[in-house]
PDB file of C-alpha atoms and ligand atoms in Angstrom:
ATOM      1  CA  UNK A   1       0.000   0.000   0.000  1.00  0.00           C
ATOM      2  CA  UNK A   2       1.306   3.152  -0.816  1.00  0.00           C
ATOM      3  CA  UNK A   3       2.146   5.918   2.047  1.00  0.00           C
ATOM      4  CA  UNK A   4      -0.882   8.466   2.733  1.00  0.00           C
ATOM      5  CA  UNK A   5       1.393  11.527   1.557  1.00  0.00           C
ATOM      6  CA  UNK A   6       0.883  10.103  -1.968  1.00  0.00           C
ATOM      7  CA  UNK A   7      -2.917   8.657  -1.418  1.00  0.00           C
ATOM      8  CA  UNK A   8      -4.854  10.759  -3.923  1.00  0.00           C
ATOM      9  CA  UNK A   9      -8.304  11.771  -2.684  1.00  0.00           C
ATOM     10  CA  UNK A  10     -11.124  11.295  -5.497  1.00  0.00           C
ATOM     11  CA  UNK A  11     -14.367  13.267  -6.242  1.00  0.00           C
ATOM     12  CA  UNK A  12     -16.266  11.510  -8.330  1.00  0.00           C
ATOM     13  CA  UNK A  13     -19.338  13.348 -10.540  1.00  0.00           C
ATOM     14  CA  UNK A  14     -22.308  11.143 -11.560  1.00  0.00           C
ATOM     15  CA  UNK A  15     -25.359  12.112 -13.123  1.00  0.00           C
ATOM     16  CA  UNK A  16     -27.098   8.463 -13.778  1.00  0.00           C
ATOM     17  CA  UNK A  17     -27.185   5.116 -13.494  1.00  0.00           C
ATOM     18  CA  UNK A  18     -23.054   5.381 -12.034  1.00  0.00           C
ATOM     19  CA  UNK A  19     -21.391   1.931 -13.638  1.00  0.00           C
ATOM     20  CA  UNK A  20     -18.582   3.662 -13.341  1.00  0.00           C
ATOM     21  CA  UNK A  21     -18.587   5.141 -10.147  1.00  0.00           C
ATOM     22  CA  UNK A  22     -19.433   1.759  -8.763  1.00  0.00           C
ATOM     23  CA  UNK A  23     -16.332   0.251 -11.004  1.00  0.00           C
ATOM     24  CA  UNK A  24     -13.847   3.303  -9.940  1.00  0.00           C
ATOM     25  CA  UNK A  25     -15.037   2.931  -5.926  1.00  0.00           C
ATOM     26  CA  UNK A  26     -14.802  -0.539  -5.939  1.00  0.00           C
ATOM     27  CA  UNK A  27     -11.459  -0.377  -7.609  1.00  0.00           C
ATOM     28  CA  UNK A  28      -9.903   2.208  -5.331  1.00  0.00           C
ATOM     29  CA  UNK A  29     -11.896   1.487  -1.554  1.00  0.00           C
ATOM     30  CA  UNK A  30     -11.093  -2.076  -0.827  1.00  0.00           C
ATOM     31  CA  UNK A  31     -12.671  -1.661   2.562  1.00  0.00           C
ATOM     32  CA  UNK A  32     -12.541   0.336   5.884  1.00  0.00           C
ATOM     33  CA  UNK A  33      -9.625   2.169   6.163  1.00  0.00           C
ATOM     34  CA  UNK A  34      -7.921   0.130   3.056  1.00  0.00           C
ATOM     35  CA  UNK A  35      -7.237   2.109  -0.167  1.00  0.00           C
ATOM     36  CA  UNK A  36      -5.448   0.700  -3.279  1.00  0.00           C
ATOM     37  CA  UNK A  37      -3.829   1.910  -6.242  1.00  0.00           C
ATOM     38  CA  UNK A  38      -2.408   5.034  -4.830  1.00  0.00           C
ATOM     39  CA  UNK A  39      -6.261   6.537  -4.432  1.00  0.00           C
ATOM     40  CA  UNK A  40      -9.285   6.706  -2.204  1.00  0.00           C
ATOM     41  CA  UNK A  41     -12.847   8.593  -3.780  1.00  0.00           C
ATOM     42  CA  UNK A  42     -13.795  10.113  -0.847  1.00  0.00           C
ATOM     43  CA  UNK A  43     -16.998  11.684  -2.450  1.00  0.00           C
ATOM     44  CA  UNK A  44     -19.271  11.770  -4.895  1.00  0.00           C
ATOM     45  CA  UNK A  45     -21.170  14.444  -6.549  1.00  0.00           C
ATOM     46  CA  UNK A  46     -24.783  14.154  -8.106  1.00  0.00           C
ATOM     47  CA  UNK A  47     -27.085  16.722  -9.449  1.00  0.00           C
ATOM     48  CA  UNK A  48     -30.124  14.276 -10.101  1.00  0.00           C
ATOM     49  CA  UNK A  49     -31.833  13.362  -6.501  1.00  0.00           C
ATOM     50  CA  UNK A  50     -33.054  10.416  -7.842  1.00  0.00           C
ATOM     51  CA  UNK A  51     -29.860   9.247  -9.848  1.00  0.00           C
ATOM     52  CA  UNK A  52     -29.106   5.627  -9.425  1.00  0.00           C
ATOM     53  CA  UNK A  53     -25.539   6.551  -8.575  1.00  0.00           C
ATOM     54  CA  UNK A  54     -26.759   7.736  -4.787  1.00  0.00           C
ATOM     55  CA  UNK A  55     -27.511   4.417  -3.502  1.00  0.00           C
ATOM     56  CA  UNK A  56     -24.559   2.740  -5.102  1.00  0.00           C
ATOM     57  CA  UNK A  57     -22.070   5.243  -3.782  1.00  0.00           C
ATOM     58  CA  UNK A  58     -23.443   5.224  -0.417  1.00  0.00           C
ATOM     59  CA  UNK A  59     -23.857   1.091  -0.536  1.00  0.00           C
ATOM     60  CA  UNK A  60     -19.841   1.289  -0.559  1.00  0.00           C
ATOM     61  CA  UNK A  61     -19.562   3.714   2.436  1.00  0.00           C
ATOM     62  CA  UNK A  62     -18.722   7.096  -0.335  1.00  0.00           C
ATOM     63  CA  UNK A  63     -20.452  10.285   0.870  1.00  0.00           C
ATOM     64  CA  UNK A  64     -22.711  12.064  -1.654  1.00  0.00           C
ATOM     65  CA  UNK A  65     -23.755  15.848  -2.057  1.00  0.00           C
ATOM     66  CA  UNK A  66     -26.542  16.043  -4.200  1.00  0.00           C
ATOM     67  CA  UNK A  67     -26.172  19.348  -5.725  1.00  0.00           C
ATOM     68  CA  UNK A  68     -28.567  21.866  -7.766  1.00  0.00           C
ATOM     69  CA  UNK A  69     -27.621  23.573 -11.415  1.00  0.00           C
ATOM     70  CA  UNK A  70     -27.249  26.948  -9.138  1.00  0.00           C
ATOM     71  CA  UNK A  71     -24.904  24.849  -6.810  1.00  0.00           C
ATOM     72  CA  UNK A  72     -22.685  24.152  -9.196  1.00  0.00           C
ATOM     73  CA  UNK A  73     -21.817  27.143 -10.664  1.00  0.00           C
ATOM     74  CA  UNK A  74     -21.536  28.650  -7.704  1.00  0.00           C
ATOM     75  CA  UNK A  75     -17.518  28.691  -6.686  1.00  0.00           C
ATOM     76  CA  UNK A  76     -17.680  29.414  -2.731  1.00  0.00           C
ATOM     77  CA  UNK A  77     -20.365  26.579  -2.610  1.00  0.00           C
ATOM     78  CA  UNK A  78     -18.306  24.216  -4.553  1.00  0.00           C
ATOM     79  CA  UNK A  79     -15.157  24.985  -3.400  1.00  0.00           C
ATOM     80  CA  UNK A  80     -16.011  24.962  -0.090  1.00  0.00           C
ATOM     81  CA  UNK A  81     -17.395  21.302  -0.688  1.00  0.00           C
ATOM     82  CA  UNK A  82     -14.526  20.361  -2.429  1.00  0.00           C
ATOM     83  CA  UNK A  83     -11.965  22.067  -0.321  1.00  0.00           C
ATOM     84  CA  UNK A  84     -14.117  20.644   3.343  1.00  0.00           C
ATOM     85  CA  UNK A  85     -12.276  17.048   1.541  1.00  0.00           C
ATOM     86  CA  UNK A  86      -9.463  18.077   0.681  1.00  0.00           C
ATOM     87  CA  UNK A  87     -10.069  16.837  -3.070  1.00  0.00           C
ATOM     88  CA  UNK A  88      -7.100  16.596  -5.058  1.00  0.00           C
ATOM     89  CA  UNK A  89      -8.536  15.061  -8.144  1.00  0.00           C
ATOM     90  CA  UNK A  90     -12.409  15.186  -9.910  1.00  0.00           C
ATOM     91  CA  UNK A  91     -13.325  12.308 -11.896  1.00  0.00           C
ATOM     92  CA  UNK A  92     -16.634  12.989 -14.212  1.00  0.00           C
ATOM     93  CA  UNK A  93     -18.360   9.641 -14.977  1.00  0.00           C
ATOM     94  CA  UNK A  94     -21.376  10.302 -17.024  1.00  0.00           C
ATOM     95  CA  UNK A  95     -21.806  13.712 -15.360  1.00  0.00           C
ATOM     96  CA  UNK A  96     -24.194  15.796 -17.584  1.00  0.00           C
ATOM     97  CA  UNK A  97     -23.778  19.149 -16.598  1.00  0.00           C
ATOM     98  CA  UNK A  98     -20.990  21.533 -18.267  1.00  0.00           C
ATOM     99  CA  UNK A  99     -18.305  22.390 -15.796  1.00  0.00           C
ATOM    100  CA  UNK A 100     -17.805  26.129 -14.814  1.00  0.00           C
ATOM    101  CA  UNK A 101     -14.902  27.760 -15.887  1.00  0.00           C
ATOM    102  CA  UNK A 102     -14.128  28.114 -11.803  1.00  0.00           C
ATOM    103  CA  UNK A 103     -13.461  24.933 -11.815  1.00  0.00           C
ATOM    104  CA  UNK A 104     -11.521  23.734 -14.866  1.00  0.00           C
ATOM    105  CA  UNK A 105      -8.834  26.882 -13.582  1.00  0.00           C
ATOM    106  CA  UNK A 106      -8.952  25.595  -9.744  1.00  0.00           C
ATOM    107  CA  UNK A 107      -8.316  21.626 -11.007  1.00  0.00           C
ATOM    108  CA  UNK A 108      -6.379  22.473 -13.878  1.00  0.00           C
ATOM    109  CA  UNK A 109      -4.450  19.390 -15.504  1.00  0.00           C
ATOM    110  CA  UNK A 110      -6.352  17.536 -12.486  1.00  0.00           C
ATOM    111  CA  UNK A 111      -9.864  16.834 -13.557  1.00  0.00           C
ATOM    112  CA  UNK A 112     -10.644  14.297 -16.250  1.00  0.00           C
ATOM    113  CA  UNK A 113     -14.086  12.722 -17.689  1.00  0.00           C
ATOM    114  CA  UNK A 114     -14.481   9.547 -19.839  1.00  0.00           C
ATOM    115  CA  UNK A 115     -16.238  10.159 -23.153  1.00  0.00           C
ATOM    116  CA  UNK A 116     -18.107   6.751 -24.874  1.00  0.00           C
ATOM    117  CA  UNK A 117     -16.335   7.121 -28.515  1.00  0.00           C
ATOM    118  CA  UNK A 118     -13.268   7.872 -30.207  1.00  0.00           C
ATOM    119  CA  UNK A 119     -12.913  11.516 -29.731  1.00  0.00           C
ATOM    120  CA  UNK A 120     -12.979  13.677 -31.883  1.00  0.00           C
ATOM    121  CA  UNK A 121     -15.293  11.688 -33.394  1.00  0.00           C
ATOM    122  CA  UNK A 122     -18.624  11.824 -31.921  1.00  0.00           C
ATOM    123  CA  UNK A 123     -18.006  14.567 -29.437  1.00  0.00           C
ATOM    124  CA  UNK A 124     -19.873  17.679 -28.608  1.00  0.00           C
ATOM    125  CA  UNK A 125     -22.890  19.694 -27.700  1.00  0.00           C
ATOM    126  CA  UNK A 126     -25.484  16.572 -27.623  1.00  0.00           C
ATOM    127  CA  UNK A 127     -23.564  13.672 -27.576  1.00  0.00           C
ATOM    128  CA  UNK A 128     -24.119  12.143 -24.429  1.00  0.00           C
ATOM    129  CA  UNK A 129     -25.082   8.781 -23.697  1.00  0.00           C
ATOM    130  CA  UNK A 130     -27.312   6.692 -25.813  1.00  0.00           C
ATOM    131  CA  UNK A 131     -27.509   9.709 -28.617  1.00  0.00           C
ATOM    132  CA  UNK A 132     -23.113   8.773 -28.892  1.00  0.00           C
ATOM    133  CA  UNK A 133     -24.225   5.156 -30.236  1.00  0.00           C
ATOM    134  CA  UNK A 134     -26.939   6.110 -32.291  1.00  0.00           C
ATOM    135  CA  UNK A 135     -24.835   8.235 -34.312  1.00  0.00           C
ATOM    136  CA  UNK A 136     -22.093   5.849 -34.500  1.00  0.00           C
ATOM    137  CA  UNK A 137     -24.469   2.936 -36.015  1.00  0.00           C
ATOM    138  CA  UNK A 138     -26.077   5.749 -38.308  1.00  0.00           C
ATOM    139  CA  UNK A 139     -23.021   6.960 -39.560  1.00  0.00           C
ATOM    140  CA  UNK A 140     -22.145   3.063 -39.928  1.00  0.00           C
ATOM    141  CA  UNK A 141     -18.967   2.784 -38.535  1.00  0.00           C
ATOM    142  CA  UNK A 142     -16.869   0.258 -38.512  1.00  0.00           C
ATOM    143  CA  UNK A 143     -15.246   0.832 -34.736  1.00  0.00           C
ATOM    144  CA  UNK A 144     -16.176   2.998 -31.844  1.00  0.00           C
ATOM    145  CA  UNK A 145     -14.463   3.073 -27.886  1.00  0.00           C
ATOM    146  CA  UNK A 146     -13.888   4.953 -24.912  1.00  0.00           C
ATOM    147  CA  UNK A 147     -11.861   8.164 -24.670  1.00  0.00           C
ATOM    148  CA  UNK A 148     -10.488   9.825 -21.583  1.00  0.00           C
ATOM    149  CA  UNK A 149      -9.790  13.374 -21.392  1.00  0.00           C
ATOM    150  CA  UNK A 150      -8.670  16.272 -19.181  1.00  0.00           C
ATOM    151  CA  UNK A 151     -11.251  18.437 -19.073  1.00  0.00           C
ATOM    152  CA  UNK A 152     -11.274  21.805 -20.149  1.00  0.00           C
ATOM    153  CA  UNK A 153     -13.784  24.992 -21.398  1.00  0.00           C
ATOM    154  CA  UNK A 154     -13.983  23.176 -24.589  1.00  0.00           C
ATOM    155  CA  UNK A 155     -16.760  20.351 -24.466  1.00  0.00           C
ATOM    156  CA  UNK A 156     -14.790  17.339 -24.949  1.00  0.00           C
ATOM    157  CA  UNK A 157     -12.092  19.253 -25.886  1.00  0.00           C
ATOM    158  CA  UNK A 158      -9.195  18.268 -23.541  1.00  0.00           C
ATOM    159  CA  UNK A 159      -5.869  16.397 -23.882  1.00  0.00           C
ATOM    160  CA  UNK A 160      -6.776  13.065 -24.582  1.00  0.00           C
ATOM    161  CA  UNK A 161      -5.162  10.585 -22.035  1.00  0.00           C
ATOM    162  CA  UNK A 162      -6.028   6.953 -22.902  1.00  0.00           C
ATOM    163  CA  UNK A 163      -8.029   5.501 -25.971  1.00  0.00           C
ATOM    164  CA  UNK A 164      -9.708   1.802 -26.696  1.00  0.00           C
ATOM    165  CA  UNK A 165     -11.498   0.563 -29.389  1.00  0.00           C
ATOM    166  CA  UNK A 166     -13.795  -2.441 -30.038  1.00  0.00           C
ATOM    167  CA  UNK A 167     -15.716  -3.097 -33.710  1.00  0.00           C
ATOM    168  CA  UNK A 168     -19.194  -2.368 -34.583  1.00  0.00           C
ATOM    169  CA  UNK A 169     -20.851  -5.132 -36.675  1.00  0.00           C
ATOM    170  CA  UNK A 170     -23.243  -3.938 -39.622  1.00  0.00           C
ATOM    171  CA  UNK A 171     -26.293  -5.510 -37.462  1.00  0.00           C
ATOM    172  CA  UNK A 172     -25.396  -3.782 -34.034  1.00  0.00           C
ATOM    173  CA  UNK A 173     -27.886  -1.770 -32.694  1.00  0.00           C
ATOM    174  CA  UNK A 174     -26.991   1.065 -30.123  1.00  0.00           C
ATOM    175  CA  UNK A 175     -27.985  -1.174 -27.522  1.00  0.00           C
ATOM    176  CA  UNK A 176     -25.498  -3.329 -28.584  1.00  0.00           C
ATOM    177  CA  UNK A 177     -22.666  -0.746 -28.966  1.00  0.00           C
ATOM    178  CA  UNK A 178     -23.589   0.740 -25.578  1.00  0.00           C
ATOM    179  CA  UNK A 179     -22.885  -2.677 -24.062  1.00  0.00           C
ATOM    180  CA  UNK A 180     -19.350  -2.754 -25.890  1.00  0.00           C
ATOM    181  CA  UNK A 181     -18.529   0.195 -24.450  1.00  0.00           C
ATOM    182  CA  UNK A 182     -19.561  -0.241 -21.230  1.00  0.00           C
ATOM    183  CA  UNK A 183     -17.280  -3.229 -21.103  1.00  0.00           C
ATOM    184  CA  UNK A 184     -14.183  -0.999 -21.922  1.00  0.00           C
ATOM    185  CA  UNK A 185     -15.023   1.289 -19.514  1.00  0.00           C
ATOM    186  CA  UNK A 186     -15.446  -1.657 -16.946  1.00  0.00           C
ATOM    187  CA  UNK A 187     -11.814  -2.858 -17.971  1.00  0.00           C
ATOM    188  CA  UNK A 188     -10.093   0.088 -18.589  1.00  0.00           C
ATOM    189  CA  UNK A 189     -11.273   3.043 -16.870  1.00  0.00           C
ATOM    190  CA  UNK A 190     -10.278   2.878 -12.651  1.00  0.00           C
ATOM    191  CA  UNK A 191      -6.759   1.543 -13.968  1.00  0.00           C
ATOM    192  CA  UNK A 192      -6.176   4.544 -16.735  1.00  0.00           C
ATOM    193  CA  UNK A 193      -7.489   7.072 -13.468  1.00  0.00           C
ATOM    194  CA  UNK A 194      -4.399   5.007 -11.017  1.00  0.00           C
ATOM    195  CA  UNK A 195      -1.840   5.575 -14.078  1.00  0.00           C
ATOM    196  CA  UNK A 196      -2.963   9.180 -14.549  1.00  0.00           C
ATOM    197  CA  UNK A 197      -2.709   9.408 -10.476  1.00  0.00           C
ATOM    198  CA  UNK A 198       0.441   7.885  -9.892  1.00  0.00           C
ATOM    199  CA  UNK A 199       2.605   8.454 -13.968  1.00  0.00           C
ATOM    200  CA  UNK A 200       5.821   7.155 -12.678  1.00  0.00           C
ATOM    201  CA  UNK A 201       4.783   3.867 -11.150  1.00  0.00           C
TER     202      UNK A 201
HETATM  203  C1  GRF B 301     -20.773   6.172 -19.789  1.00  0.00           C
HETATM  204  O1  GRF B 301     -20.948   5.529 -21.025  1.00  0.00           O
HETATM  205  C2  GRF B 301     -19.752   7.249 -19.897  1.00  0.00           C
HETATM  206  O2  GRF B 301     -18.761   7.004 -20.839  1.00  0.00           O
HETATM  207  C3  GRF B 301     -20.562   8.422 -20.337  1.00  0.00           C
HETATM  208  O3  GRF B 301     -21.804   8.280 -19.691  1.00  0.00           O
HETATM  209  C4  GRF B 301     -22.029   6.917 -19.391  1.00  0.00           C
HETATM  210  C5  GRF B 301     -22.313   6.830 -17.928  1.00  0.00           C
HETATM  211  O4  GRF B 301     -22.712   5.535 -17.540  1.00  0.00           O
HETATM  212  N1  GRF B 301     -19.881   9.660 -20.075  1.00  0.00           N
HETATM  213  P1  GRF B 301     -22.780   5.166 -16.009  1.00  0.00           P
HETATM  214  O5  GRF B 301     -23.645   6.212 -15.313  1.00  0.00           O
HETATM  215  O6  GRF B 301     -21.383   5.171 -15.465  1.00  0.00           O
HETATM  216  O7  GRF B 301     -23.410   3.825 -15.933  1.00  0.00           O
END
């Protein structure tokens, strides 16, 4: 186990169903008073009350603030909330609402989300969840992924950290390419955050 002076503290921002954040806790909080991989997520964020992600989280002992639109873009709320956890990295994982300039400056070159395609295809105003597979069977491609990204003012616009691919057959529906996806994420995603965490190990 690594020493706490390099344990990374996690805030992770959900907006649905949280696959992820389950995957990325799970990964990370082996237990009471147990972190792996360099990391703990010590809270997540959620700014739909009924979100799936609420119960998960809290199922694995991670603290949620459930947070309005105003909230958000407010920087003494957030920070404060942030800062009262001494956060050192944000995690977005199918988290829906833009991020406020605030905060890309305050967790500069430490924030990153996960995007379901092969930036910088299929990115954008819009292209969120199912709407990212719909367009990638309509446009009939041949291979979609995952990409993760620091996050800046550009929507889906940051440095792009880590990319994987998997093929789209002619008869896949969206369904089908969501649930390709979904199994990158699964495999790649809490191991790409501990790499990104932790570069020289
Ligand atoms: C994932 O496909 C992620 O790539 C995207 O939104 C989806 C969230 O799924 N940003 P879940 O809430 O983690 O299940």
């Amino acid at each position: 186990m690594k020493s706490d002076a390099s344990m990374k503290r996690i805030a992770v921002f959900a907006s649905g169903n949280g696959s992820n954040a389950e995957n990325i806790i799970r990964y990370f909080n082996t237990g009471a008073g147990a972190p792996s991989h360099g990391a703990e997520v010590v809270l997540v964020v959620c700014n739909r009350p009924g979100a799936a992600v609420i119960d998960k989280a809290r199922a694995l002992g991670v603290p949620v603030s459930i947070v309005t639109r105003e909230m958000f873009n407010d920087e003494a709320s957030m920070m404060a909330l942030l800062e009262s956890r001494a956060i050192d990295a944000i995690v977005l994982a199918g988290f829906l609402l833009m991020v406020p300039p605030f905060m890309t400056a305050r967790f500069s070159g430490r924030m990153i989300n996960i995007h379901p395609s092969l930036l910088p295809k299929f990115g954008g105003k819009g292209m969120y969840g199912r709407h990212v597979h719909e367009a990638v069977v309509a446009a009939g491609e041949t291979e979609t992924g995952i990409t993760v990204h620091l996050v800046s003012d550009h929507c889906d616009g940051g440095d792009i950290i880590f990319q994987a691919s998997t093929p789209v057959a002619p008869t896949d529906t969206a369904a089908d390419v969501e649930t390709k996806v979904h199994a990158l994420e699964r495999a790649h995603f809490p191991a790409v955050i501990a790499r990104w965490l932790h570069p020289s190990e």
